[in-house]
Short mmCIF file of C-alpha atoms in Angstrom, two decimals:
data_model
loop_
_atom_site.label_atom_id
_atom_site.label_comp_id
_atom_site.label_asym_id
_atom_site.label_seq_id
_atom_site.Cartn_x
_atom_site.Cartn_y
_atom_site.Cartn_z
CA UNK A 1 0.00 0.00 0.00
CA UNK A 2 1.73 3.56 -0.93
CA UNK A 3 -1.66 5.77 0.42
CA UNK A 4 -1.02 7.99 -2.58
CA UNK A 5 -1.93 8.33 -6.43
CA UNK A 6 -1.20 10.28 -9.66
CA UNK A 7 -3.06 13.58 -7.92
CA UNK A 8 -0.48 14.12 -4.80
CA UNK A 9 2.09 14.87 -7.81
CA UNK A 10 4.39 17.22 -7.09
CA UNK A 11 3.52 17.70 -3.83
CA UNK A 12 5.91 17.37 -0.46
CA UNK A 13 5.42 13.63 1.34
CA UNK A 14 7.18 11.43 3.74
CA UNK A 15 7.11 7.42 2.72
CA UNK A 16 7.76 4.65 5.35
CA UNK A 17 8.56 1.19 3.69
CA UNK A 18 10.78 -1.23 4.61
CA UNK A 19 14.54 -2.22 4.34
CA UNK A 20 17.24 -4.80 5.33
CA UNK A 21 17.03 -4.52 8.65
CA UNK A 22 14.24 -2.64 9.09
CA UNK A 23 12.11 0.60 8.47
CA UNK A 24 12.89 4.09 6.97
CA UNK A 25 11.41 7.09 5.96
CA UNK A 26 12.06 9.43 2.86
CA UNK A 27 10.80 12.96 2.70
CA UNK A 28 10.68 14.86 -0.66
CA UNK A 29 8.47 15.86 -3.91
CA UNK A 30 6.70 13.19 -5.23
CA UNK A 31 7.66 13.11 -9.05
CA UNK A 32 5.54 9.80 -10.37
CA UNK A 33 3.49 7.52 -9.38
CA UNK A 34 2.15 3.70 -10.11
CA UNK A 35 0.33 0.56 -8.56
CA UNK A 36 4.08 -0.65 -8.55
CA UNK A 37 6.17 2.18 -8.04
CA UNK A 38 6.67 5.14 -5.69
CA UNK A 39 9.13 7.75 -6.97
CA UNK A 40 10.54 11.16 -4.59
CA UNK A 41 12.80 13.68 -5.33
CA UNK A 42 14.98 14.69 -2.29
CA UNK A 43 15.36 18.37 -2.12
CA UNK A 44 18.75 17.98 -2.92
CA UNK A 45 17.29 16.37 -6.50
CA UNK A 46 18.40 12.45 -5.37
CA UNK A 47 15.68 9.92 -6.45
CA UNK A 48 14.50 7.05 -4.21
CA UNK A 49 12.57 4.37 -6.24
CA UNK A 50 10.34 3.00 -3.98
CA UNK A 51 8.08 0.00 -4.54
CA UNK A 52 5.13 -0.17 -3.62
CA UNK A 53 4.81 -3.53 -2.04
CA UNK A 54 7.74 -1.95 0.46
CA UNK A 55 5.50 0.91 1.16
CA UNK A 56 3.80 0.66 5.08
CA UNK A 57 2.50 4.29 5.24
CA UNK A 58 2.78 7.37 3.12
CA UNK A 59 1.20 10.52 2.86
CA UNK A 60 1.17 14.40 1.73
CA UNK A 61 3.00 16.59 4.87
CA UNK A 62 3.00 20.73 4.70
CA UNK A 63 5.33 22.61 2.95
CA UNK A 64 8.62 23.31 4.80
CA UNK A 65 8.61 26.71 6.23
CA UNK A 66 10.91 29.36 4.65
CA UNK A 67 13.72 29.98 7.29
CA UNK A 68 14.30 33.61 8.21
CA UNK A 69 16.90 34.74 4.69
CA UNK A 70 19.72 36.85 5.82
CA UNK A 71 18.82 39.65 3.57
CA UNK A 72 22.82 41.42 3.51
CA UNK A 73 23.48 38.30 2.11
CA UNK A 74 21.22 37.77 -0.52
CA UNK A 75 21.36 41.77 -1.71
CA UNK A 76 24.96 40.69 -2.41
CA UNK A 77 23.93 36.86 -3.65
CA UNK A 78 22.16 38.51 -6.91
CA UNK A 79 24.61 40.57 -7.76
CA UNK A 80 26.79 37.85 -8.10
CA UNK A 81 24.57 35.59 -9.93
CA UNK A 82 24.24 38.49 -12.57
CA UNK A 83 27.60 39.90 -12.99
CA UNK A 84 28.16 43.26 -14.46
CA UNK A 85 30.49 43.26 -17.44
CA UNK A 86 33.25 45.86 -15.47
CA UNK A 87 32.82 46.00 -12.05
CA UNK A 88 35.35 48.49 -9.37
CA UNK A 89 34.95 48.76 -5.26
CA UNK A 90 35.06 51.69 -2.90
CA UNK A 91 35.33 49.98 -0.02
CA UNK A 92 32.79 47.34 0.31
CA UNK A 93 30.23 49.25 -2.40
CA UNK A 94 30.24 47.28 -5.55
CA UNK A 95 30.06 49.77 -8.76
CA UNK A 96 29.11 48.21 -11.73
CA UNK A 97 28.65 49.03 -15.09
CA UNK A 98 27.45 47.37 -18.55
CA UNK A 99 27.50 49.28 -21.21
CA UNK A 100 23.91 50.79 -20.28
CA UNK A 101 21.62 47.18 -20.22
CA UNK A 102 19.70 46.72 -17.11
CA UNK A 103 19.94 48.51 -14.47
CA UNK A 104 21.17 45.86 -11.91
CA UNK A 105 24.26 46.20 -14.49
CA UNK A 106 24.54 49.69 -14.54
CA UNK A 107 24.31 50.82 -10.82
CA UNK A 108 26.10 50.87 -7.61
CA UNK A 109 25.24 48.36 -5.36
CA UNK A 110 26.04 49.79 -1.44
CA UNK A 111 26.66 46.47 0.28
CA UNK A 112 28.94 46.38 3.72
CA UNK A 113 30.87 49.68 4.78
CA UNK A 114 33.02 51.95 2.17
CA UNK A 115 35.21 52.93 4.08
CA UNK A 116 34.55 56.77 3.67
CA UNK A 117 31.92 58.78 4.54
CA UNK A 118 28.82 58.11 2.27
CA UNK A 119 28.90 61.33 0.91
CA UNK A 120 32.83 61.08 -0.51
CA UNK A 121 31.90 57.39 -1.41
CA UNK A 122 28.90 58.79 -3.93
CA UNK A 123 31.53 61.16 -5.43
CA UNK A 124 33.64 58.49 -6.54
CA UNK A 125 30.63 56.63 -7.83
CA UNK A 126 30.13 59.66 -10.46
CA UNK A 127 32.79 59.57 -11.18
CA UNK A 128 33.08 56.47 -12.03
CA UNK A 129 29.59 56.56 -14.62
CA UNK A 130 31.33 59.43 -15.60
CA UNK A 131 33.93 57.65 -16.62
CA UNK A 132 31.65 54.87 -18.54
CA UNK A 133 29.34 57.60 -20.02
CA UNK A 134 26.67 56.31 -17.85
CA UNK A 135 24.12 58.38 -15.62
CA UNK A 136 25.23 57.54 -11.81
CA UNK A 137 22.98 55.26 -10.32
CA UNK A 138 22.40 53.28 -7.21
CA UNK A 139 20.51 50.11 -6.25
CA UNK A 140 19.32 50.61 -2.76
CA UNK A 141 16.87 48.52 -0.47
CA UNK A 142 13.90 50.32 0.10
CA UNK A 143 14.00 51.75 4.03
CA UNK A 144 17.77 50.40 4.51
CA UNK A 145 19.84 53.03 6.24
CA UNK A 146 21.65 53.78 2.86
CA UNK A 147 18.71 54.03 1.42
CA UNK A 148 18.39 57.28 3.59
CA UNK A 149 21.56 58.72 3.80
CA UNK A 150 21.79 58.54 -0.21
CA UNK A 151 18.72 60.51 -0.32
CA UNK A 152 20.37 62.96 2.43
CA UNK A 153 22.86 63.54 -0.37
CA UNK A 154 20.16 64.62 -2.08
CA UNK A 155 20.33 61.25 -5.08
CA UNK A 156 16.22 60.89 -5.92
CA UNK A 157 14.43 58.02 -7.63
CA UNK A 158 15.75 57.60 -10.89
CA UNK A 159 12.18 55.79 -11.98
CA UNK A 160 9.73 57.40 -10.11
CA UNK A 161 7.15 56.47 -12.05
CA UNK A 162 7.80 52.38 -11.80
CA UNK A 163 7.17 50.22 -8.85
CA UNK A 164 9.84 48.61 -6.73
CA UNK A 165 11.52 45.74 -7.55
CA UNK A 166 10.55 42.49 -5.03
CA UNK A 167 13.37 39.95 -4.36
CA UNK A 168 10.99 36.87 -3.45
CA UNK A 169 12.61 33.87 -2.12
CA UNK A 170 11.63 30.49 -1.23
CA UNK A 171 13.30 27.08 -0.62
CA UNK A 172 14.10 24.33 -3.50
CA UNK A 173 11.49 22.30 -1.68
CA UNK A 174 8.45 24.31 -2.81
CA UNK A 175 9.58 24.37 -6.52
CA UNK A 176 11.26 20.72 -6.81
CA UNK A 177 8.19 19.81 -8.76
CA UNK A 178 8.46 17.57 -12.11
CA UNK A 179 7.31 19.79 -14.84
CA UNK A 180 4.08 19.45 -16.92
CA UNK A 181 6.93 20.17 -20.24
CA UNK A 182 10.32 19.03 -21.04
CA UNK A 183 12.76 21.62 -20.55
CA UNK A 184 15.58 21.42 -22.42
CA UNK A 185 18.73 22.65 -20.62
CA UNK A 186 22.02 23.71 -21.87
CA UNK A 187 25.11 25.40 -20.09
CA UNK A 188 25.08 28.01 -22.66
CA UNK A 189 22.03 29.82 -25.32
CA UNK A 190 21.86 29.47 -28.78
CA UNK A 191 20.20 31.40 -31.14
CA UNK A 192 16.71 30.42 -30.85
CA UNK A 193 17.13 31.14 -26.68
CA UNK A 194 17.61 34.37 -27.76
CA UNK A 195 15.31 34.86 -30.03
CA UNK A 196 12.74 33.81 -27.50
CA UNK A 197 14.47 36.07 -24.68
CA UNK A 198 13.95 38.97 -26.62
CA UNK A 199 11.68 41.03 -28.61
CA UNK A 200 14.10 42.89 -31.05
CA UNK A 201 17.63 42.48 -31.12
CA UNK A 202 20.00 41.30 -28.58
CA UNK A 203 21.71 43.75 -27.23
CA UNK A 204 26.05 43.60 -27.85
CA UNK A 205 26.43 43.29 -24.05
CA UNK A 206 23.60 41.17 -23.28
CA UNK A 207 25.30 37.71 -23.89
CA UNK A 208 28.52 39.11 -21.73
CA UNK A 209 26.12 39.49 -18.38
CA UNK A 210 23.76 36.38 -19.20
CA UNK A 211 26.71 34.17 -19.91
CA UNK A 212 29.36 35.66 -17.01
CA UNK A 213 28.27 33.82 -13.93
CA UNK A 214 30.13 30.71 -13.17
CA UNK A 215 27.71 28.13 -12.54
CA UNK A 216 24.57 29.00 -15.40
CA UNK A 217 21.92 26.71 -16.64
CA UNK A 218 19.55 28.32 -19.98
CA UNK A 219 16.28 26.42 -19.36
CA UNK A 220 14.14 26.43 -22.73
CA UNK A 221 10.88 24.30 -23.89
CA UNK A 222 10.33 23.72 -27.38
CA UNK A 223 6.61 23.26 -28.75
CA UNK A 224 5.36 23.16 -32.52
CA UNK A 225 9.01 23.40 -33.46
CA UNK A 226 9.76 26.39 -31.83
CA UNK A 227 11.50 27.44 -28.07
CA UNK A 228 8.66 29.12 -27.47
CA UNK A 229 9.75 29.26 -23.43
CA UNK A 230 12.86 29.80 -21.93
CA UNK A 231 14.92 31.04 -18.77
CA UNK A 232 18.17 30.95 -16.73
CA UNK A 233 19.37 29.68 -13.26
CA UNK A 234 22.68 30.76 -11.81
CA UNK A 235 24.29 29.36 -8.77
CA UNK A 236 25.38 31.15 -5.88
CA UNK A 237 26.87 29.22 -3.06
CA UNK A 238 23.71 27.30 -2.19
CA UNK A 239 21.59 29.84 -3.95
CA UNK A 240 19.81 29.55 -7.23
CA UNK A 241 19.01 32.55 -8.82
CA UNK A 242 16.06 32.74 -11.84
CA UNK A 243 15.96 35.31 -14.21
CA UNK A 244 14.88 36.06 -17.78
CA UNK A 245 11.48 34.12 -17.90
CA UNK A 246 10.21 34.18 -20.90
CA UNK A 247 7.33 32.90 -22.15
CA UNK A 248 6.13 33.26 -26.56
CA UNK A 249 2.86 35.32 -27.28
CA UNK A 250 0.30 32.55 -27.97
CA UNK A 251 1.67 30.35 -25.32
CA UNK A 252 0.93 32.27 -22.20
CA UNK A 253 -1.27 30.95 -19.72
CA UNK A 254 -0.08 27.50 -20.34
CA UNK A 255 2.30 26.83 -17.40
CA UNK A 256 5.48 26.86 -19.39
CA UNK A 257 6.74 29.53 -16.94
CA UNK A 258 6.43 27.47 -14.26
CA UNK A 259 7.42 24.73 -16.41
CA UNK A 260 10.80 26.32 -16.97
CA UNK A 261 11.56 27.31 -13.04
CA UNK A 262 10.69 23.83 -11.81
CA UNK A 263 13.35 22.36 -14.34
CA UNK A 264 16.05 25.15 -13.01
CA UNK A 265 15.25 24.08 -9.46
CA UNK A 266 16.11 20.38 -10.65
CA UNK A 267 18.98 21.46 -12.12
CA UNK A 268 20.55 23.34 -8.90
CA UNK A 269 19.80 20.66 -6.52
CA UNK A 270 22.85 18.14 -7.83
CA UNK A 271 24.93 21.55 -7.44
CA UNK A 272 24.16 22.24 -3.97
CA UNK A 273 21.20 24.43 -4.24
CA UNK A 274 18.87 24.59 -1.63
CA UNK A 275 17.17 27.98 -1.49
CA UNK A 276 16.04 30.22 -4.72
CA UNK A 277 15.50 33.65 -5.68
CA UNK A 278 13.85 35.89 -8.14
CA UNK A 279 13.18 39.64 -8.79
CA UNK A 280 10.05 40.80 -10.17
CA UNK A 281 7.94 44.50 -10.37
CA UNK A 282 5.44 44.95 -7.61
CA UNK A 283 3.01 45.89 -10.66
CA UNK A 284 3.64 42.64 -12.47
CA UNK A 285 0.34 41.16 -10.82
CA UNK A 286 0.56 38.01 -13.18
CA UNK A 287 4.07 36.88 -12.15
CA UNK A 288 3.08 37.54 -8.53
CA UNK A 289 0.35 35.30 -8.46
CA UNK A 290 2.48 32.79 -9.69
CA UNK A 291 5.21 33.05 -7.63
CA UNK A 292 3.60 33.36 -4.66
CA UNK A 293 1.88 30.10 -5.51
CA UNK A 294 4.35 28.47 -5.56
CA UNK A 295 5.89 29.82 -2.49
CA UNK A 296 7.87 32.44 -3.21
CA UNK A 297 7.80 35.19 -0.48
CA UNK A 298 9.37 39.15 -0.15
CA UNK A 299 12.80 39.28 0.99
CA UNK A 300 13.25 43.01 0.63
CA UNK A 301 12.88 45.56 -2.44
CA UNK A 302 14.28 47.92 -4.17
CA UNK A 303 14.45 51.13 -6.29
CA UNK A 304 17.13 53.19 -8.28
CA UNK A 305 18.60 56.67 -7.30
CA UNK A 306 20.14 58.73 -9.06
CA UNK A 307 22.60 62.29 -8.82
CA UNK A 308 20.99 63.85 -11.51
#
């Protein structure tokens, strides 16, 4: 007896069944099910094949709770995970720059002390854009102390008419689902990623930040002959960061955005991961919903600044 059928797929469950010896239990996603077999995902992405004959009790369990994140560390985690193509320091402050795409590219990002008075520390942060022909900017978390003393430099939203930027975050556990697609996964894009990833043309620089983390994995899903989905993981320590979700006109609505983040979260478990993030605009309603159903929650957020 397992307790459990096709409908408690992709859910979290502990398993009891027997082995030499004895009894044990196994905790994790379940990814398939049969009259025969019972098969869970760990959350570190290990896969117990269980049959059902050695099953004695099973059943669904809550989702694990999200531990408190350390929020200094993640601000710096997604910078990392997203590297800027030239990057310089004034003390601890990361300045970044990339030839003008994105803004987490462009911007300085005030993590830890610099090791001068913030005011002296912003001057050398002009000058630096300066430098790069780039308008100064600054990524700050909204109601951190820096966010306050940049303003009392007198810096002001550089987008005041766009929302802030949530960092959600969640563990693997809540996304270690087995997708409804096949996602295809390669350790770098081609062409057709691209062409999914964006509207127009790919920006000269865009391949240099997309391809300059370490660890990357470029999810995509490929329908009617066509990516018509596709997204990227980065690893951070024993953080997976997801980015660049991107989902065809005509194929919205379909799950192939969730699709694509459950095969990332697959991905990062054999390399350590065990927690995720993502970064999304308050105002983007759609990719809250889904996010948050799958149990992504608000680490912090953010806005740009600017001098000028």
């Amino acid at each position: 007896m397992s307790g459990l059928d096709t409908r408690d797929i992709g859910h979290r469950i502990v398993v009891r069944h027997r082995i030499p010896g004895g009894l044990t239990d196994v905790i994790g996603v379940l990814q398939a099910w049969t009259p025969e077999l019972v098969t869970v995902r760990h959350a570190d992405s290990a896969i117990h094949e269980i049959p059902a004959a050695d099953v004695t009790a099973a059943k669904t369990i809550p989702e694990m709770p999200l531990r408190p994140v350390d929020v200094d560390q993640l601000f710096l985690t997604t910078a990392l995970g997203r590297p800027a193509v030239e990057t310089a320091y004034v003390g601890h402050w990361l300045l970044r720059a990339s030839s003008g795409w994105t803004g987490r590219g462009n911007s300085l990002l005030p993590a830890g002390d610099p090791g001068m008075p913030v005011a002296d520390a912003l001057q050398q942060a002009i000058a630096f854009y300066d430098q790069h022909g780039l308008p100064p900017q600054a990524l700050v978390r909204v109601g951190s102390p820096y966010d306050e003393e940049i303003r009392a430099c007198g810096w002001v939203d550089a987008r005041p008419e766009q929302s802030d930027v949530l960092v959600l975050h969640t563990t693997l556990d809540h996304v270690n689902g087995s997708p409804e697609y096949d996602v295809q996964l390669a350790d770098a894009p081609n062409d057709a990623w691209y062409g999914t990833a964006f509207d127009g043309p790919v920006p000269d620089v865009a391949p240099k930040v997309l391809e300059g983390a370490p660890k990357t994995a470029f999810a995509s899903i490929v329908l009617d002959d066509a990516v018509v989905a596709v997204g990227r993981g980065s690893m951070t320590g024993h953080w997976l960061g997801v980015d660049a979700i991107r989902v065809a006109d005509g194929y919205r609505r379909r799950g192939l955005g969730t699709a694509i983040l459950q095969g990332l979260a697959r991905w990062a478990g054999p390399h350590g991961g065990r927690r995720t993030y993502l970064e999304v605009l308050v105002e983007n309603t759609a990719a809250m919903a889904t996010y948050t159903r799958l149990g992504y929650r608000e680490a912090y957020r953010y806005r740009y600044l600017t001098s000028r």
